PDB file of N, CA and C in Angstrom:
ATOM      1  N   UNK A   1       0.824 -23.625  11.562  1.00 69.00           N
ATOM      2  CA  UNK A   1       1.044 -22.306  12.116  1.00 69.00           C
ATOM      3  C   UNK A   1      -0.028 -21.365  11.569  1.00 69.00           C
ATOM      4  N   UNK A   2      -0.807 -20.267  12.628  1.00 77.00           N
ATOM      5  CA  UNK A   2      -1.545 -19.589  12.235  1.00 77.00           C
ATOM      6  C   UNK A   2      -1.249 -17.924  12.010  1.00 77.00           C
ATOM      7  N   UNK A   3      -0.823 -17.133  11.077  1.00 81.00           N
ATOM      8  CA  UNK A   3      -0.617 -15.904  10.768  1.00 81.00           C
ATOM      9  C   UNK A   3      -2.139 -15.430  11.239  1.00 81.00           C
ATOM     10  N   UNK A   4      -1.776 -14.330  12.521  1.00 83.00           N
ATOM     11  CA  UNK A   4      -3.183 -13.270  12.598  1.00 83.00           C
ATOM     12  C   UNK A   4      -2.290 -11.802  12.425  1.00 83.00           C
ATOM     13  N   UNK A   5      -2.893 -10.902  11.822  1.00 86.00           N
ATOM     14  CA  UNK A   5      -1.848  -9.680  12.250  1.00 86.00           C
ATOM     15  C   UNK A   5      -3.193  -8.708  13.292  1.00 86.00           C
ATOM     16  N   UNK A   6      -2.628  -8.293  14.078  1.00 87.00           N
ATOM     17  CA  UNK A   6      -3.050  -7.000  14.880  1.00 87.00           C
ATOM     18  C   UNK A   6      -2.341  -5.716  15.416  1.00 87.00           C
ATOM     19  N   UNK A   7      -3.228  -4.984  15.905  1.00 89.00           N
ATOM     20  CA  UNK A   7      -2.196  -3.563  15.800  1.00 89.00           C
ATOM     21  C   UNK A   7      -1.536  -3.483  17.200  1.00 89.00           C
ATOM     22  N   UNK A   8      -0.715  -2.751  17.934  1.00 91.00           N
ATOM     23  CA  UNK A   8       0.169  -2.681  18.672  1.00 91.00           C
ATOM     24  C   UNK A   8       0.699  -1.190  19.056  1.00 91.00           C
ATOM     25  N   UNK A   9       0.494  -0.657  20.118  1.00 91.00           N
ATOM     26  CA  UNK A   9       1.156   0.312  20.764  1.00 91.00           C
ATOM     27  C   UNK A   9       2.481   0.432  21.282  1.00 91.00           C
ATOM     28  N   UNK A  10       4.005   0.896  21.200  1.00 91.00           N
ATOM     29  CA  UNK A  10       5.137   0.728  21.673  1.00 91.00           C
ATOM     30  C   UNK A  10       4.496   1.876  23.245  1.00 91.00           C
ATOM     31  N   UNK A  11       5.108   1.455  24.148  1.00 94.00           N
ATOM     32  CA  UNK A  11       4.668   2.417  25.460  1.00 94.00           C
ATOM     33  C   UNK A  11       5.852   2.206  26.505  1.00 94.00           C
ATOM     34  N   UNK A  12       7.076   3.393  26.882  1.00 94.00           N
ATOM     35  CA  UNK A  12       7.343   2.452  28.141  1.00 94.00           C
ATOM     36  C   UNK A  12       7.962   1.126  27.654  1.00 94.00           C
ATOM     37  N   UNK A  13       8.601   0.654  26.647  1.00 94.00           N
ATOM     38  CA  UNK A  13       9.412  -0.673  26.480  1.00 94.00           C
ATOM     39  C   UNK A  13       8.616  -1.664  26.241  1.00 94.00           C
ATOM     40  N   UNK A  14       7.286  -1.580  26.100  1.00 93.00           N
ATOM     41  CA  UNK A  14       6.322  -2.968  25.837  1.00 93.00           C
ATOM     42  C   UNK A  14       5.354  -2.736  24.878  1.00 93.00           C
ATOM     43  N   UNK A  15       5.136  -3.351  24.098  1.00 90.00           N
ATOM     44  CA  UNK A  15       4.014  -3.391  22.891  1.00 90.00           C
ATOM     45  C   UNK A  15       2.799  -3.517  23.577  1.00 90.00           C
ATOM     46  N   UNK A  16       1.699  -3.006  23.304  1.00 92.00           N
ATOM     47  CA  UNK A  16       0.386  -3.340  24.082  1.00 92.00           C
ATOM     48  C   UNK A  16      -0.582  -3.189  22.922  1.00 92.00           C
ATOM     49  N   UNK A  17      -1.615  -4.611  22.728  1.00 91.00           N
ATOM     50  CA  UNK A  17      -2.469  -5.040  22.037  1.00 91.00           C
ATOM     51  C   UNK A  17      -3.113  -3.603  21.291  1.00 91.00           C
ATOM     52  N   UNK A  18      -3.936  -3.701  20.779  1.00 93.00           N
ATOM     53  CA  UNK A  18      -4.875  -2.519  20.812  1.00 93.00           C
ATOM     54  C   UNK A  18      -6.426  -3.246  20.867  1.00 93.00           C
ATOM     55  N   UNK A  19      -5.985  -5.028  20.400  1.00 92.00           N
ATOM     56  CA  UNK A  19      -7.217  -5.368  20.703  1.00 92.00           C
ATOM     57  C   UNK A  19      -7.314  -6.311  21.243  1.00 92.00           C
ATOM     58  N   UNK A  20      -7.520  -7.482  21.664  1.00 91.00           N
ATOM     59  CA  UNK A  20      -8.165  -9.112  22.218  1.00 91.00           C
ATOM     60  C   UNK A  20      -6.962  -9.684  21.296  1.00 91.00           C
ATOM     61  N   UNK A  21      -6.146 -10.559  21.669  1.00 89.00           N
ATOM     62  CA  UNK A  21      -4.931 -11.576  21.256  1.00 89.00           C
ATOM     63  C   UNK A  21      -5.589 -12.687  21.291  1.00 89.00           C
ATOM     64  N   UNK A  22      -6.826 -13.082  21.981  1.00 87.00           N
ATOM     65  CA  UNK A  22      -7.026 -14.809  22.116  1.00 87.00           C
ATOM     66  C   UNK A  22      -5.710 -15.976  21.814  1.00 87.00           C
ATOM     67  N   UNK A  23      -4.600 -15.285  22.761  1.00 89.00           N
ATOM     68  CA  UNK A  23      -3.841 -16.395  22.956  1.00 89.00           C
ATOM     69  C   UNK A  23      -3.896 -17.006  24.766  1.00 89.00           C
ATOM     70  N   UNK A  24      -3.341 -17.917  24.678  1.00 92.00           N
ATOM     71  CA  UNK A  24      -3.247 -19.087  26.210  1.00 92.00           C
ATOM     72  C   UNK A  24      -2.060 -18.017  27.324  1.00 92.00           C
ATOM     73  N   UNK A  25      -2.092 -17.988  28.223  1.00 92.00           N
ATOM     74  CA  UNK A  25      -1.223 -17.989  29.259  1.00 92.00           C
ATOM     75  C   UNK A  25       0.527 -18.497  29.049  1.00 92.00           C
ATOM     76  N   UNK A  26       1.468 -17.600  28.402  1.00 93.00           N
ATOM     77  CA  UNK A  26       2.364 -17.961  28.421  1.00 93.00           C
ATOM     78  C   UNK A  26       2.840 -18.632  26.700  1.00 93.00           C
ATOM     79  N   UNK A  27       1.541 -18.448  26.091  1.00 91.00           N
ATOM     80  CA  UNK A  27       1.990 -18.773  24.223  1.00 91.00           C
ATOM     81  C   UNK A  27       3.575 -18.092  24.186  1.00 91.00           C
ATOM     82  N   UNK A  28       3.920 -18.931  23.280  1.00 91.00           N
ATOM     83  CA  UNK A  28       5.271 -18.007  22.833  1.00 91.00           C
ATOM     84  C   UNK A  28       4.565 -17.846  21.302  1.00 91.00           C
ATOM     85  N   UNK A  29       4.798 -16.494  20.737  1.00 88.00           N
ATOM     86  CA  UNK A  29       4.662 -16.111  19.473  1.00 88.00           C
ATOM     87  C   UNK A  29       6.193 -15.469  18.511  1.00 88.00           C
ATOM     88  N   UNK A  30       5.583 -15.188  17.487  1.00 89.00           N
ATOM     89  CA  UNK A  30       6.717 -14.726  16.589  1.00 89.00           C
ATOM     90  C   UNK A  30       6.237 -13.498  16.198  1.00 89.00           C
ATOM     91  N   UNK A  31       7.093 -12.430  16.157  1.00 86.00           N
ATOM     92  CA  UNK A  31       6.767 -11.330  16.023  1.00 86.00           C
ATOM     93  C   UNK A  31       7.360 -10.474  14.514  1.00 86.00           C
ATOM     94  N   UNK A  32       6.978  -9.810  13.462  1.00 87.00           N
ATOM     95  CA  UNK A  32       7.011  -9.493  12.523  1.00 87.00           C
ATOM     96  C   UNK A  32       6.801  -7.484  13.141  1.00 87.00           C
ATOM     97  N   UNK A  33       7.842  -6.497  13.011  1.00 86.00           N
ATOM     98  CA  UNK A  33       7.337  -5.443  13.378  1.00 86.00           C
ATOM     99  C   UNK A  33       7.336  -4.111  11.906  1.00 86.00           C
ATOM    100  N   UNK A  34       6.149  -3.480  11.777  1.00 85.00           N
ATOM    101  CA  UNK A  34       5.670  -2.971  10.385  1.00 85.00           C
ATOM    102  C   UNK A  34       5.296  -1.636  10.985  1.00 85.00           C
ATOM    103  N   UNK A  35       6.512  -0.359  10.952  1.00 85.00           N
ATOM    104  CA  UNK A  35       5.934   0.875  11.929  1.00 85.00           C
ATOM    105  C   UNK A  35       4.457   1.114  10.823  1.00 85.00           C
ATOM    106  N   UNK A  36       3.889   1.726  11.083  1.00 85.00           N
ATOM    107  CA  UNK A  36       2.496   2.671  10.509  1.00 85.00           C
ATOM    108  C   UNK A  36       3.329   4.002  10.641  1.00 85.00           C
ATOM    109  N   UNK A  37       3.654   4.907   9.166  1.00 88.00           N
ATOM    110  CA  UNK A  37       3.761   5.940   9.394  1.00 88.00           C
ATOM    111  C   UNK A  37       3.538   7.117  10.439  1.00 88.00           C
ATOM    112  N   UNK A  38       3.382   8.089  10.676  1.00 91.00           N
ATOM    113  CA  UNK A  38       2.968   8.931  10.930  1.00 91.00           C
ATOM    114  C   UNK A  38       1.835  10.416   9.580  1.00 91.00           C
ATOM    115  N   UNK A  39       0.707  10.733  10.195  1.00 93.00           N
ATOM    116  CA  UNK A  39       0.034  11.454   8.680  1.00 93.00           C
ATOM    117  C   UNK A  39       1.057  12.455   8.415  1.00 93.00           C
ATOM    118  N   UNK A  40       2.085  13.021   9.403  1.00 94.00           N
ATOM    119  CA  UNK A  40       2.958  13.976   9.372  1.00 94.00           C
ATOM    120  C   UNK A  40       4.280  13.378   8.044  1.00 94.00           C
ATOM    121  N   UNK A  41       4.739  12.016   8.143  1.00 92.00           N
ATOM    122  CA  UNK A  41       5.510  11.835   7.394  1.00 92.00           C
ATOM    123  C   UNK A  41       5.255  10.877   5.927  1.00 92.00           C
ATOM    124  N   UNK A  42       3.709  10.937   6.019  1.00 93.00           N
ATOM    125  CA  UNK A  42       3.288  10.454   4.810  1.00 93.00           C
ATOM    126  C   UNK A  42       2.552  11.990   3.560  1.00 93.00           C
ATOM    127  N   UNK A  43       2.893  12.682   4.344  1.00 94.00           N
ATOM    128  CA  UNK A  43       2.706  14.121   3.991  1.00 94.00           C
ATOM    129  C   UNK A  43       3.941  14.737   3.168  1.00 94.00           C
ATOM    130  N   UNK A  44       4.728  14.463   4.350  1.00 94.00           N
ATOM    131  CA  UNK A  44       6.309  14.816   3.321  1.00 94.00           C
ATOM    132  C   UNK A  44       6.716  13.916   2.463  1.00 94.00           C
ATOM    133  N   UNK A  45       6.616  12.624   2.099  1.00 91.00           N
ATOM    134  CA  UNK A  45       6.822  11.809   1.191  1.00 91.00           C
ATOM    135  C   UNK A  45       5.680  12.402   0.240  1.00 91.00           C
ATOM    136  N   UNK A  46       4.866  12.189   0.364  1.00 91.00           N
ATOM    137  CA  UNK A  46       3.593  13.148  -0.794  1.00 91.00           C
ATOM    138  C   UNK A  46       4.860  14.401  -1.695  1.00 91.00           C
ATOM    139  N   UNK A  47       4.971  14.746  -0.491  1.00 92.00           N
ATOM    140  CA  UNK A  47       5.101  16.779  -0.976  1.00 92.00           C
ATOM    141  C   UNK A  47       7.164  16.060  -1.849  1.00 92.00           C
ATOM    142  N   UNK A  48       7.826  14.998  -1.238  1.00 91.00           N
ATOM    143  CA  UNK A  48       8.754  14.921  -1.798  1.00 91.00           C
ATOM    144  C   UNK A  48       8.858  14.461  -3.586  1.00 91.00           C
ATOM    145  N   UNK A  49       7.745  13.524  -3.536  1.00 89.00           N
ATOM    146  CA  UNK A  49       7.606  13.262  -4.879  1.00 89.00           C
ATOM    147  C   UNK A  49       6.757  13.608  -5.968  1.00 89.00           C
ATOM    148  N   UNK A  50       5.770  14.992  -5.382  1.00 87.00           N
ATOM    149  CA  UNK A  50       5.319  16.302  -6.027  1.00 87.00           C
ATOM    150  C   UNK A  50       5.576  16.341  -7.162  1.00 87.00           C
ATOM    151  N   UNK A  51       5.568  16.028  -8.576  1.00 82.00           N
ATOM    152  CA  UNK A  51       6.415  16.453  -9.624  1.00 82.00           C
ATOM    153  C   UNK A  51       7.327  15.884 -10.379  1.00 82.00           C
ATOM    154  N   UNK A  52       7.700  14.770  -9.643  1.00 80.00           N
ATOM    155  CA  UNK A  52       8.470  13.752 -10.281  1.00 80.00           C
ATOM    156  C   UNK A  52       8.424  13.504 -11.752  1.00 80.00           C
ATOM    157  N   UNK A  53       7.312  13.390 -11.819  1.00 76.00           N
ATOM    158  CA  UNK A  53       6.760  12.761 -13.604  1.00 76.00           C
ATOM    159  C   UNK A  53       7.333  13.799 -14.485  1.00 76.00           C
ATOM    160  N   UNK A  54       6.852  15.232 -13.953  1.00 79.00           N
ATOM    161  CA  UNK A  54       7.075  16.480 -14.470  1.00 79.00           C
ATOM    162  C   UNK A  54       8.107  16.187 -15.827  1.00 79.00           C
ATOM    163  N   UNK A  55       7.507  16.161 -17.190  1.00 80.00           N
ATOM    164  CA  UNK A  55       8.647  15.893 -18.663  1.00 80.00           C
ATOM    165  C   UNK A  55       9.088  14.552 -18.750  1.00 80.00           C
ATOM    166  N   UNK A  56       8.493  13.930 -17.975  1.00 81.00           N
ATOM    167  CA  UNK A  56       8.809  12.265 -18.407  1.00 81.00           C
ATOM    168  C   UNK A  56       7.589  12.004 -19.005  1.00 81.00           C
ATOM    169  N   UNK A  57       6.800  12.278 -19.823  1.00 81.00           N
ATOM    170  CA  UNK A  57       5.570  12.051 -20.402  1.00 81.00           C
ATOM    171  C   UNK A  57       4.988  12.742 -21.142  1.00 81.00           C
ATOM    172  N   UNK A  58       4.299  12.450 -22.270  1.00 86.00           N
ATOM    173  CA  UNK A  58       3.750  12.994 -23.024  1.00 86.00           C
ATOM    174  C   UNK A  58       2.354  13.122 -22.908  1.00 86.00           C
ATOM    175  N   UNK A  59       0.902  13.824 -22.579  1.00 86.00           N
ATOM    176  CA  UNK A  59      -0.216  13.621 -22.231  1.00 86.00           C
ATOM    177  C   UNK A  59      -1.097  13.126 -23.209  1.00 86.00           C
ATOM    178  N   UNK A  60      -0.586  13.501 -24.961  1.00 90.00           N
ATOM    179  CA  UNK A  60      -1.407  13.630 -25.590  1.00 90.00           C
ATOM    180  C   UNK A  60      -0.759  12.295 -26.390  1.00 90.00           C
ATOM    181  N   UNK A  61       0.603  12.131 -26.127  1.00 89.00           N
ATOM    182  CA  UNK A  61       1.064  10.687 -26.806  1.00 89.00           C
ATOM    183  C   UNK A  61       0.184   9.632 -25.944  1.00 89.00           C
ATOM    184  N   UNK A  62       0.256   9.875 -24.729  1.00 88.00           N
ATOM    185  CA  UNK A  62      -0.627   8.494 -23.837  1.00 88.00           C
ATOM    186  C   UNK A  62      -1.788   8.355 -24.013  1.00 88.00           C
ATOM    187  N   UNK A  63      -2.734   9.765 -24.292  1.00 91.00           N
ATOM    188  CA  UNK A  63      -4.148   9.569 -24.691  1.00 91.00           C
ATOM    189  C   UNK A  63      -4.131   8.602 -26.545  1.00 91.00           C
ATOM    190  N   UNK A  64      -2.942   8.942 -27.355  1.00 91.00           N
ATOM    191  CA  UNK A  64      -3.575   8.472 -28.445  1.00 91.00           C
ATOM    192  C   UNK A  64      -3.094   7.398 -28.468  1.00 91.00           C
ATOM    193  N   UNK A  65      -2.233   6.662 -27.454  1.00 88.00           N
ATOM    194  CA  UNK A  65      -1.792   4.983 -27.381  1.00 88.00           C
ATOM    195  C   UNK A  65      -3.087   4.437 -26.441  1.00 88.00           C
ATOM    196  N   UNK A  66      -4.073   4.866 -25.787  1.00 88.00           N
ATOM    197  CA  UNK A  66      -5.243   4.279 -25.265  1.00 88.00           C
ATOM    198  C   UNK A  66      -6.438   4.536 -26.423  1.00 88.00           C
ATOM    199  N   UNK A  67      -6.286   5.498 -27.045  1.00 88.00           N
ATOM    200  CA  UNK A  67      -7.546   5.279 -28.171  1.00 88.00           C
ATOM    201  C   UNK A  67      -7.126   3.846 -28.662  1.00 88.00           C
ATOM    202  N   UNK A  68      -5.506   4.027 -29.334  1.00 87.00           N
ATOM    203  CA  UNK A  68      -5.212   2.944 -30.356  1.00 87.00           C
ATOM    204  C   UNK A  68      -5.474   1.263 -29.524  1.00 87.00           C
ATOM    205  N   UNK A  69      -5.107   1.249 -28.451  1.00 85.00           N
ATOM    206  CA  UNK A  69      -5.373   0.187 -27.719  1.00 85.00           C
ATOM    207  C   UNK A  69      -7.019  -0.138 -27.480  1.00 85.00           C
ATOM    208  N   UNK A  70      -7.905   0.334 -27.907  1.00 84.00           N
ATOM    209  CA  UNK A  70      -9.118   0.343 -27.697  1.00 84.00           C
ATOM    210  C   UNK A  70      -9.761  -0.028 -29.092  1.00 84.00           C
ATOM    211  N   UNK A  71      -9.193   0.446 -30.155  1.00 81.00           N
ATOM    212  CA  UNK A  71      -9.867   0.191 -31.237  1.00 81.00           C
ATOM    213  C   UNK A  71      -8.929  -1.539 -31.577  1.00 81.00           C
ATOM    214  N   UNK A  72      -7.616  -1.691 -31.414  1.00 76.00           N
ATOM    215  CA  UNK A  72      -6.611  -2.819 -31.991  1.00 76.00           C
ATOM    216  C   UNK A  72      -7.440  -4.025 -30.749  1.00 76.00           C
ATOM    217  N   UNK A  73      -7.970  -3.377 -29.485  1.00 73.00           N
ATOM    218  CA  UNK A  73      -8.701  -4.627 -28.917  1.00 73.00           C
ATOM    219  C   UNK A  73      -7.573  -5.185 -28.061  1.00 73.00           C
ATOM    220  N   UNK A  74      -7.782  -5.900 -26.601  1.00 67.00           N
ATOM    221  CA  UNK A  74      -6.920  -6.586 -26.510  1.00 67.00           C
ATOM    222  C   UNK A  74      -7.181  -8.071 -26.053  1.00 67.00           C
ATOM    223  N   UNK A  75      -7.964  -8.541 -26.605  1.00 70.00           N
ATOM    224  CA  UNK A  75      -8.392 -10.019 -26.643  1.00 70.00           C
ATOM    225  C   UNK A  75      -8.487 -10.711 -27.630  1.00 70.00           C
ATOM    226  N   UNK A  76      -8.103 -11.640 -28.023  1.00 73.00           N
ATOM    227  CA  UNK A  76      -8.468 -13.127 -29.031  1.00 73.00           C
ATOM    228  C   UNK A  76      -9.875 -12.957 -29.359  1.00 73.00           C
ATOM    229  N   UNK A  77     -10.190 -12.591 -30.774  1.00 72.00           N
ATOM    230  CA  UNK A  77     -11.592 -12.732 -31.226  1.00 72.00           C
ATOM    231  C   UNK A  77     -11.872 -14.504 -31.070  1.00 72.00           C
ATOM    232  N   UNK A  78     -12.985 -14.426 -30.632  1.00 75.00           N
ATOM    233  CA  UNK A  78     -13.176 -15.856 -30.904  1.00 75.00           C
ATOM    234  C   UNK A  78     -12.925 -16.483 -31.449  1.00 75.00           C
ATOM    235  N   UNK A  79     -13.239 -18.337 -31.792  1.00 78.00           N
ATOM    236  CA  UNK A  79     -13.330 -18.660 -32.583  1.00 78.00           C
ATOM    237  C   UNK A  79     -14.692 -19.287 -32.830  1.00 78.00           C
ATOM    238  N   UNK A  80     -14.935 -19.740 -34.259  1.00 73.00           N
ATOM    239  CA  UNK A  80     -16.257 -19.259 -34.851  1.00 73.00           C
ATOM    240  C   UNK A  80     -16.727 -20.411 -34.705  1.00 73.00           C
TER     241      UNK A  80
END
């Protein structure tokens, strides 16, 4: 079995390609359907989680756990 994905228009009750299917006359396929947002409602998800972090974090604790992680290394020194 070959997985291709391509994009798809709903119109009027029928999906329509947006590009070349290179399938046969009458293929039966399997269909998987994945809406694509809208920029309108990937906007309000943005603007909903605005702030979230807001006091769950410390800026200056996270900067000095990446110094410390930088000097402690995080790889196996060789061996000799």
């Amino acid at each position: 079995m070959v997985t291709r994905h391509f994009r798809a228009r709903y119109s009027k009750g029928v999906l329509e390609p947006l590009e070349a299917l290179d399938l046969k006359e009458g293929a039966e396929v399997s269909l998987s359907i994945e809406e694509t947002p809208s920029r309108e409602r990937k906007l309000e998800a943005l603007r909903r989680s605005a702030g979230g972090w807001k006091g769950n974090s410390d800026p200056e604790e996270l900067k000095r756990m990446i110094y410390e992680a930088r000097i402690a290394g995080s790889r196996e020194p060789p061996d000799p």
